[in-house]
Amino acid sequence: MSVPYFHLLRLSARSIGRALRCMDVIQLISLSFCSKTCKSAVTATNLECTSIIVTVMRTMLKINLHFRVVTCELVLNYENLDELPHSVKIWENPGNPLIGYIMEAEDFSTIAFANTSLSFTSKNYMLHIMDIMNKSTIDVDDAGDDVPLIVLQDLFKNICITRLICISEISPNNMQKYASVHARDCMIPMSTDLEIHSSAYPTFCSSFDSLDIRTPLHSPNDLLNFNSSTVTITDSRLTEKDCNLFLKHWLLGISSQNLKLLTVCFLIDDKNALLDGIFYTQQPEPRAMGFESRRFDYRTIRGSFDVQNVDGVEATLYLYDFSFDFVVLE
């Protein structure tokens, strides 16, 4: 039995709004591709997407949409990234995707476009999703594929990347390529090798607002090349002597001149070794200082040791049992 078409857009604006609120995310995203009017109607629903994460591969681009209770993924398949995709699929997962879960064919729902003349490039899809989700920024997940630099630069041109997630253990040049697209923040997650990959070193020298390193650092030289404003090292194999070397280089004005906040997590057993050869002024324990950054609305730093480099820039260092904060004063 054939079912007659239901002309949704012929309803009143109020009725359209009610109808759209009864649809799930997959239906709304699919509807938004039908026409400009449909796109505007879906955009007006103000979908509460918390983040958009884009993963670029040689023959596939994934756009992950994270909501409070579901995660959706738009998958584009193509021969080359700069060509039109030959297939587009979408799936929805209630809750966060399970680690190691392999998607089966029945998990996907193929998008069927009402407008057959629609010819979207991968960038068109990405911009369309950003529009209907009312998002001006995205996160980028480096999948390790050796995608040409010029293709990446064209894909992300004039798009604000909030965070770059670097996992390039396969393609050594990817981190440097992604750093060239001017991401605001960068995160290097835990490596399967349990050590920082050599491809990460060019990223250390890039200027990010925030650099979050979750792969263990072993060499003191890793601390000397940071050019980001805020650096957090949550898992390191560094020692007090390694951090002492960083302090001495900073005091001489020969490293990390753009650094405003450095947090290094490791077990501090010997405070004397960390401060050896450092001229400092010890402050009383109760003193608290306000530190403002984009990552923290207001953070209290209990300044125990004040230092000053050769250029007259002051900083304070507070030692915890399992970490230390190095804060440049403004």
CSV table of N, CA and C in Angstrom, one decimal, residues 60-193:
chain,number,residue,atom,x,y,z
A,60,MET,N,38.1,8.3,3.8
A,60,MET,CA,36.9,8.4,4.7
A,60,MET,C,37.0,9.6,5.6
A,61,LEU,N,35.9,10.3,5.8
A,61,LEU,CA,35.8,11.4,6.8
A,61,LEU,C,34.7,11.1,7.7
A,62,LYS,N,34.9,11.2,9.0
A,62,LYS,CA,33.9,10.9,10.0
A,62,LYS,C,33.6,12.2,10.8
A,63,ILE,N,32.3,12.5,10.9
A,63,ILE,CA,31.9,13.7,11.7
A,63,ILE,C,31.1,13.2,12.9
A,64,ASN,N,31.7,13.2,14.1
A,64,ASN,CA,31.1,12.7,15.3
A,64,ASN,C,30.4,13.9,16.0
A,65,LEU,N,29.1,13.7,16.3
A,65,LEU,CA,28.3,14.7,17.0
A,65,LEU,C,27.9,14.2,18.4
A,66,HIS,N,28.4,14.9,19.4
A,66,HIS,CA,28.2,14.4,20.8
A,66,HIS,C,27.1,15.2,21.4
A,67,PHE,N,26.1,14.5,21.9
A,67,PHE,CA,25.0,15.2,22.6
A,67,PHE,C,25.0,14.6,24.0
A,68,ARG,N,24.1,15.1,24.8
A,68,ARG,CA,24.1,14.7,26.2
A,68,ARG,C,23.8,13.2,26.4
A,69,VAL,N,22.9,12.6,25.6
A,69,VAL,CA,22.5,11.2,25.8
A,69,VAL,C,22.8,10.3,24.6
A,70,VAL,N,23.2,10.9,23.5
A,70,VAL,CA,23.5,10.1,22.3
A,70,VAL,C,24.7,10.6,21.6
A,71,THR,N,25.3,9.8,20.8
A,71,THR,CA,26.4,10.1,19.9
A,71,THR,C,26.0,9.7,18.5
A,72,CYS,N,26.1,10.7,17.5
A,72,CYS,CA,25.9,10.4,16.1
A,72,CYS,C,27.1,10.5,15.3
A,73,GLU,N,27.2,9.7,14.2
A,73,GLU,CA,28.4,9.8,13.4
A,73,GLU,C,28.0,9.8,11.9
A,74,LEU,N,28.4,10.8,11.2
A,74,LEU,CA,28.2,10.9,9.8
A,74,LEU,C,29.5,10.4,9.1
A,75,VAL,N,29.4,9.4,8.2
A,75,VAL,CA,30.5,8.8,7.6
A,75,VAL,C,30.5,9.1,6.1
A,76,LEU,N,31.5,9.8,5.6
A,76,LEU,CA,31.6,10.0,4.1
A,76,LEU,C,32.7,9.2,3.5
A,77,ASN,N,32.4,8.5,2.4
A,77,ASN,CA,33.3,7.6,1.7
A,77,ASN,C,33.6,8.2,0.4
A,78,TYR,N,34.9,8.3,0.0
A,78,TYR,CA,35.3,8.9,-1.2
A,78,TYR,C,36.6,8.2,-1.7
A,79,GLU,N,36.9,8.5,-3.0
A,79,GLU,CA,38.2,8.1,-3.5
A,79,GLU,C,39.3,9.0,-3.1
A,80,ASN,N,39.0,10.3,-3.2
A,80,ASN,CA,40.0,11.3,-2.7
A,80,ASN,C,39.2,12.4,-2.0
A,81,LEU,N,39.8,12.9,-1.0
A,81,LEU,CA,39.1,13.9,-0.1
A,81,LEU,C,38.6,15.1,-0.8
A,82,ASP,N,39.3,15.5,-1.9
A,82,ASP,CA,38.9,16.7,-2.6
A,82,ASP,C,37.8,16.4,-3.7
A,83,GLU,N,37.3,15.2,-3.7
A,83,GLU,CA,36.3,14.8,-4.7
A,83,GLU,C,35.0,14.6,-3.9
A,84,LEU,N,33.9,14.5,-4.7
A,84,LEU,CA,32.6,14.3,-4.1
A,84,LEU,C,32.5,12.9,-3.5
A,85,PRO,N,32.0,12.8,-2.3
A,85,PRO,CA,31.8,11.4,-1.7
A,85,PRO,C,30.9,10.6,-2.5
A,86,HIS,N,31.2,9.3,-2.6
A,86,HIS,CA,30.4,8.4,-3.4
A,86,HIS,C,29.3,7.7,-2.5
A,87,SER,N,29.4,7.9,-1.2
A,87,SER,CA,28.4,7.4,-0.3
A,87,SER,C,28.4,8.1,1.1
A,88,VAL,N,27.3,8.3,1.6
A,88,VAL,CA,27.1,9.0,2.9
A,88,VAL,C,26.2,8.2,3.8
A,89,LYS,N,26.7,7.9,5.0
A,89,LYS,CA,25.9,7.1,5.9
A,89,LYS,C,25.9,7.8,7.3
A,90,ILE,N,24.9,7.5,8.1
A,90,ILE,CA,24.8,8.0,9.4
A,90,ILE,C,24.3,7.0,10.4
A,91,TRP,N,24.8,7.0,11.6
A,91,TRP,CA,24.4,6.1,12.7
A,91,TRP,C,24.3,6.8,14.0
A,92,GLU,N,23.5,6.3,14.8
A,92,GLU,CA,23.3,6.9,16.2
A,92,GLU,C,23.5,5.8,17.2
A,93,ASN,N,24.3,6.2,18.3
A,93,ASN,CA,24.6,5.3,19.4
A,93,ASN,C,24.1,5.9,20.7
A,94,PRO,N,23.2,5.3,21.4
A,94,PRO,CA,22.7,5.8,22.7
A,94,PRO,C,23.9,5.7,23.7
A,95,GLY,N,24.2,6.9,24.2
A,95,GLY,CA,25.3,6.9,25.2
A,95,GLY,C,26.6,7.1,24.4
A,96,ASN,N,27.7,6.9,25.1
A,96,ASN,CA,29.0,7.0,24.5
A,96,ASN,C,29.4,5.7,23.8
A,97,PRO,N,30.1,5.8,22.7
A,97,PRO,CA,30.4,4.6,22.0
A,97,PRO,C,31.3,3.7,22.8
A,98,LEU,N,31.1,2.4,22.8
A,98,LEU,CA,31.9,1.5,23.5
A,98,LEU,C,33.3,1.4,22.9
A,99,ILE,N,34.3,1.3,23.8
A,99,ILE,CA,35.7,1.2,23.3
A,99,ILE,C,35.8,-0.2,22.7
A,100,GLY,N,36.4,-0.2,21.4
A,100,GLY,CA,36.6,-1.5,20.8
A,100,GLY,C,35.3,-2.0,20.1
A,101,TYR,N,34.2,-1.3,20.1
A,101,TYR,CA,33.0,-1.8,19.5
A,101,TYR,C,33.1,-1.6,18.0
A,102,ILE,N,32.8,-2.6,17.2
A,102,ILE,CA,32.9,-2.6,15.8
A,102,ILE,C,31.5,-2.4,15.2
A,103,MET,N,31.3,-1.3,14.4
A,103,MET,CA,30.0,-1.1,13.9
A,103,MET,C,29.6,-2.1,12.8
A,104,GLU,N,28.4,-2.7,12.9
A,104,GLU,CA,27.9,-3.6,11.9
A,104,GLU,C,27.1,-2.8,10.8
A,105,ALA,N,26.8,-3.5,9.7
A,105,ALA,CA,26.1,-2.8,8.7
A,105,ALA,C,24.7,-2.4,9.1
A,106,GLU,N,24.0,-3.2,10.0
A,106,GLU,CA,22.7,-2.8,10.4
A,106,GLU,C,22.7,-1.7,11.4
A,107,ASP,N,23.9,-1.3,11.9
A,107,ASP,CA,23.9,-0.1,12.8
A,107,ASP,C,23.8,1.2,12.1
A,108,PHE,N,24.0,1.2,10.7
A,108,PHE,CA,24.0,2.4,9.9
A,108,PHE,C,22.6,2.6,9.3
A,109,SER,N,22.2,3.8,9.1
A,109,SER,CA,21.1,4.2,8.3
A,109,SER,C,21.5,5.1,7.2
A,110,THR,N,21.4,4.7,6.0
A,110,THR,CA,21.8,5.4,4.8
A,110,THR,C,20.9,6.7,4.6
A,111,ILE,N,21.6,7.8,4.4
A,111,ILE,CA,20.8,9.0,4.2
A,111,ILE,C,20.3,9.0,2.7
A,112,ALA,N,19.1,9.2,2.5
A,112,ALA,CA,18.5,9.3,1.1
A,112,ALA,C,18.1,10.8,0.9
A,113,PHE,N,18.7,11.4,0.0
A,113,PHE,CA,18.4,12.8,-0.2
A,113,PHE,C,17.2,13.0,-1.1
A,114,ALA,N,16.3,13.9,-0.7
A,114,ALA,CA,15.1,14.2,-1.5
A,114,ALA,C,15.6,15.0,-2.8
A,115,ASN,N,16.6,15.8,-2.5
A,115,ASN,CA,17.1,16.7,-3.6
A,115,ASN,C,18.3,16.0,-4.3
A,116,THR,N,18.0,15.3,-5.4
A,116,THR,CA,19.1,14.5,-6.0
A,116,THR,C,20.1,15.4,-6.7
A,117,SER,N,19.9,16.6,-6.9
A,117,SER,CA,20.9,17.5,-7.5
A,117,SER,C,21.9,18.0,-6.4
A,118,LEU,N,21.7,17.6,-5.2
A,118,LEU,CA,22.6,18.1,-4.1
A,118,LEU,C,24.0,17.5,-4.3
A,119,SER,N,25.0,18.3,-4.5
A,119,SER,CA,26.4,17.8,-4.7
A,119,SER,C,27.3,18.4,-3.6
A,120,PHE,N,27.5,17.8,-2.5
A,120,PHE,CA,28.2,18.3,-1.4
A,120,PHE,C,29.6,17.7,-1.4
A,121,THR,N,30.6,18.5,-1.3
A,121,THR,CA,32.0,18.0,-1.0
A,121,THR,C,32.1,17.7,0.5
A,122,SER,N,33.2,17.1,0.9
A,122,SER,CA,33.4,16.8,2.3
A,122,SER,C,33.3,18.1,3.2
A,123,LYS,N,33.9,19.2,2.7
A,123,LYS,CA,33.9,20.4,3.4
A,123,LYS,C,32.4,21.0,3.5
A,124,ASN,N,31.6,20.8,2.4
A,124,ASN,CA,30.3,21.3,2.4
A,124,ASN,C,29.5,20.5,3.5
A,125,TYR,N,29.7,19.2,3.6
A,125,TYR,CA,29.0,18.5,4.7
A,125,TYR,C,29.4,19.0,6.1
A,126,MET,N,30.7,19.2,6.3
A,126,MET,CA,31.2,19.7,7.6
A,126,MET,C,30.6,21.0,7.9
A,127,LEU,N,30.6,22.0,7.0
A,127,LEU,CA,30.0,23.3,7.2
A,127,LEU,C,28.5,23.2,7.5
A,128,HIS,N,27.8,22.3,6.7
A,128,HIS,CA,26.4,22.2,6.9
A,128,HIS,C,26.1,21.7,8.3
A,129,ILE,N,26.8,20.7,8.8
A,129,ILE,CA,26.6,20.2,10.1
A,129,ILE,C,26.9,21.2,11.2
A,130,MET,N,27.9,22.0,11.0
A,130,MET,CA,28.3,23.1,11.9
A,130,MET,C,27.1,24.1,12.0
A,131,ASP,N,26.5,24.4,10.8
A,131,ASP,CA,25.4,25.4,10.7
A,131,ASP,C,24.2,24.9,11.5
A,132,ILE,N,23.8,23.7,11.2
A,132,ILE,CA,22.5,23.2,11.9
A,132,ILE,C,22.7,22.9,13.4
A,133,MET,N,24.0,22.7,13.8
A,133,MET,CA,24.2,22.5,15.2
A,133,MET,C,24.6,23.9,15.9
A,134,ASN,N,24.6,25.0,15.1
A,134,ASN,CA,24.9,26.3,15.7
A,134,ASN,C,26.3,26.3,16.3
A,135,LYS,N,27.2,25.6,15.7
A,135,LYS,CA,28.6,25.6,16.2
A,135,LYS,C,29.5,26.3,15.2
A,136,SER,N,30.5,27.1,15.9
A,136,SER,CA,31.4,27.8,15.1
A,136,SER,C,32.8,27.2,15.1
A,137,THR,N,33.0,26.1,15.9
A,137,THR,CA,34.3,25.5,16.1
A,137,THR,C,34.1,24.0,16.0
A,138,ILE,N,35.2,23.3,15.8
A,138,ILE,CA,35.2,21.8,15.8
A,138,ILE,C,36.5,21.3,16.5
A,139,ASP,N,36.5,20.0,16.8
A,139,ASP,CA,37.7,19.3,17.2
A,139,ASP,C,38.1,18.4,16.1
A,140,VAL,N,39.4,18.2,16.0
A,140,VAL,CA,39.9,17.4,14.9
A,140,VAL,C,40.7,16.2,15.5
A,141,ASP,N,40.4,15.0,15.1
A,141,ASP,CA,41.0,13.8,15.6
A,141,ASP,C,41.9,13.3,14.5
A,142,ASP,N,43.2,13.3,14.7
A,142,ASP,CA,44.2,12.8,13.7
A,142,ASP,C,44.2,11.3,13.7
A,143,ALA,N,43.8,10.7,12.6
A,143,ALA,CA,43.7,9.2,12.5
A,143,ALA,C,44.9,8.5,12.1
A,144,GLY,N,46.0,9.3,11.8
A,144,GLY,CA,47.2,8.7,11.4
A,144,GLY,C,47.4,8.4,9.9
A,145,ASP,N,46.4,8.7,9.1
A,145,ASP,CA,46.5,8.5,7.7
A,145,ASP,C,47.3,9.6,7.1
A,146,ASP,N,48.1,9.2,6.0
A,146,ASP,CA,49.0,10.2,5.4
A,146,ASP,C,48.2,11.0,4.4
A,147,VAL,N,47.4,11.9,4.9
A,147,VAL,CA,46.6,12.8,4.0
A,147,VAL,C,47.5,14.0,3.6
A,148,PRO,N,47.5,14.4,2.3
A,148,PRO,CA,48.3,15.5,1.8
A,148,PRO,C,48.1,16.8,2.6
A,149,LEU,N,49.1,17.5,2.9
A,149,LEU,CA,49.0,18.8,3.6
A,149,LEU,C,48.1,19.8,2.9
A,150,ILE,N,48.2,19.9,1.6
A,150,ILE,CA,47.4,20.9,0.9
A,150,ILE,C,45.9,20.6,1.0
A,151,VAL,N,45.6,19.3,1.0
A,151,VAL,CA,44.2,18.9,1.1
A,151,VAL,C,43.7,19.2,2.5
A,152,LEU,N,44.5,19.0,3.5
A,152,LEU,CA,44.1,19.3,4.9
A,152,LEU,C,43.8,20.8,5.1
A,153,GLN,N,44.8,21.6,4.5
A,153,GLN,CA,44.7,23.1,4.6
A,153,GLN,C,43.4,23.6,3.9
A,154,ASP,N,43.1,23.0,2.8
A,154,ASP,CA,41.9,23.4,2.1
A,154,ASP,C,40.6,23.0,2.8
A,155,LEU,N,40.7,21.8,3.4
A,155,LEU,CA,39.5,21.3,4.2
A,155,LEU,C,39.2,22.2,5.4
A,156,PHE,N,40.2,22.6,6.1
A,156,PHE,CA,40.0,23.4,7.3
A,156,PHE,C,40.2,24.9,7.2
A,157,LYS,N,40.3,25.4,6.0
A,157,LYS,CA,40.5,26.8,5.7
A,157,LYS,C,39.3,27.6,6.3
A,158,ASN,N,39.6,28.6,7.1
A,158,ASN,CA,38.6,29.5,7.6
A,158,ASN,C,37.7,28.8,8.6
A,159,ILE,N,38.1,27.6,9.1
A,159,ILE,CA,37.3,26.9,10.1
A,159,ILE,C,38.1,26.9,11.4
A,160,CYS,N,37.5,27.3,12.5
A,160,CYS,CA,38.2,27.4,13.8
A,160,CYS,C,38.2,26.0,14.5
A,161,ILE,N,39.4,25.5,14.7
A,161,ILE,CA,39.6,24.2,15.3
A,161,ILE,C,39.9,24.5,16.8
A,162,THR,N,39.0,24.0,17.6
A,162,THR,CA,39.1,24.2,19.1
A,162,THR,C,40.2,23.3,19.7
A,163,ARG,N,40.2,22.1,19.3
A,163,ARG,CA,41.2,21.1,19.8
A,163,ARG,C,41.7,20.1,18.8
A,164,LEU,N,42.9,19.9,18.8
A,164,LEU,CA,43.5,18.9,17.9
A,164,LEU,C,44.0,17.7,18.7
A,165,ILE,N,43.5,16.5,18.4
A,165,ILE,CA,43.9,15.3,19.1
A,165,ILE,C,44.8,14.5,18.3
A,166,CYS,N,46.1,14.5,18.7
A,166,CYS,CA,47.2,13.9,17.9
A,166,CYS,C,47.5,12.5,18.3
A,167,ILE,N,47.3,11.6,17.4
A,167,ILE,CA,47.6,10.2,17.7
A,167,ILE,C,48.4,9.6,16.6
A,168,SER,N,49.3,10.4,16.0
A,168,SER,CA,50.0,10.0,14.8
A,168,SER,C,51.2,9.0,15.1
A,169,GLU,N,50.9,7.8,15.3
A,169,GLU,CA,51.9,6.8,15.6
A,169,GLU,C,52.2,6.0,14.2
A,170,ILE,N,51.4,6.2,13.2
A,170,ILE,CA,51.6,5.6,12.0
A,170,ILE,C,52.3,6.5,11.0
A,171,SER,N,51.8,7.7,10.9
A,171,SER,CA,52.3,8.7,9.9
A,171,SER,C,53.0,9.8,10.7
A,172,PRO,N,54.4,9.8,10.7
A,172,PRO,CA,55.2,10.7,11.5
A,172,PRO,C,55.0,12.2,11.2
A,173,ASN,N,54.5,12.5,10.0
A,173,ASN,CA,54.4,13.9,9.7
A,173,ASN,C,53.1,14.5,9.9
A,174,ASN,N,52.1,13.8,10.4
A,174,ASN,CA,50.7,14.3,10.5
A,174,ASN,C,50.6,15.4,11.5
A,175,MET,N,51.3,15.2,12.7
A,175,MET,CA,51.2,16.3,13.7
A,175,MET,C,51.6,17.6,13.2
A,176,GLN,N,52.7,17.6,12.5
A,176,GLN,CA,53.2,18.9,12.0
A,176,GLN,C,52.2,19.5,11.0
A,177,LYS,N,51.6,18.6,10.2
A,177,LYS,CA,50.7,19.1,9.2
A,177,LYS,C,49.4,19.6,9.8
A,178,TYR,N,48.9,19.0,10.8
A,178,TYR,CA,47.7,19.5,11.5
A,178,TYR,C,48.0,20.7,12.3
A,179,ALA,N,49.3,20.8,12.8
A,179,ALA,CA,49.6,22.1,13.5
A,179,ALA,C,49.6,23.3,12.6
A,180,SER,N,49.8,23.0,11.3
A,180,SER,CA,49.8,24.1,10.3
A,180,SER,C,48.4,24.7,10.0
A,181,VAL,N,47.3,24.0,10.5
A,181,VAL,CA,46.0,24.5,10.3
A,181,VAL,C,45.5,25.3,11.4
A,182,HIS,N,46.4,25.7,12.3
A,182,HIS,CA,46.1,26.7,13.4
A,182,HIS,C,45.0,26.2,14.4
A,183,ALA,N,45.2,25.1,14.9
A,183,ALA,CA,44.3,24.6,16.0
A,183,ALA,C,44.5,25.5,17.3
A,184,ARG,N,43.5,25.7,18.0
A,184,ARG,CA,43.7,26.5,19.3
A,184,ARG,C,44.3,25.7,20.4
A,185,ASP,N,43.8,24.5,20.6
A,185,ASP,CA,44.3,23.6,21.6
A,185,ASP,C,44.8,22.3,21.0
A,186,CYS,N,45.7,21.6,21.7
A,186,CYS,CA,46.2,20.3,21.2
A,186,CYS,C,46.2,19.3,22.4
A,187,MET,N,45.8,18.1,22.1
A,187,MET,CA,45.9,17.0,23.1
A,187,MET,C,46.6,15.8,22.5
A,188,ILE,N,47.6,15.3,23.2
A,188,ILE,CA,48.3,14.1,22.7
A,188,ILE,C,47.9,13.0,23.7
A,189,PRO,N,47.1,12.1,23.3
A,189,PRO,CA,46.6,11.1,24.2
A,189,PRO,C,47.6,10.0,24.5
A,190,MET,N,47.3,9.0,25.3
A,190,MET,CA,48.2,7.9,25.7
A,190,MET,C,48.6,7.2,24.4
A,191,SER,N,49.9,6.9,24.3
A,191,SER,CA,50.4,6.2,23.1
A,191,SER,C,50.4,4.7,23.5
A,192,THR,N,50.2,3.9,22.4
A,192,THR,CA,50.2,2.4,22.7
A,192,THR,C,51.7,2.0,23.0
A,193,ASP,N,52.6,2.8,22.6
A,193,ASP,CA,54.0,2.5,22.9
A,193,ASP,C,54.4,3.0,24.3
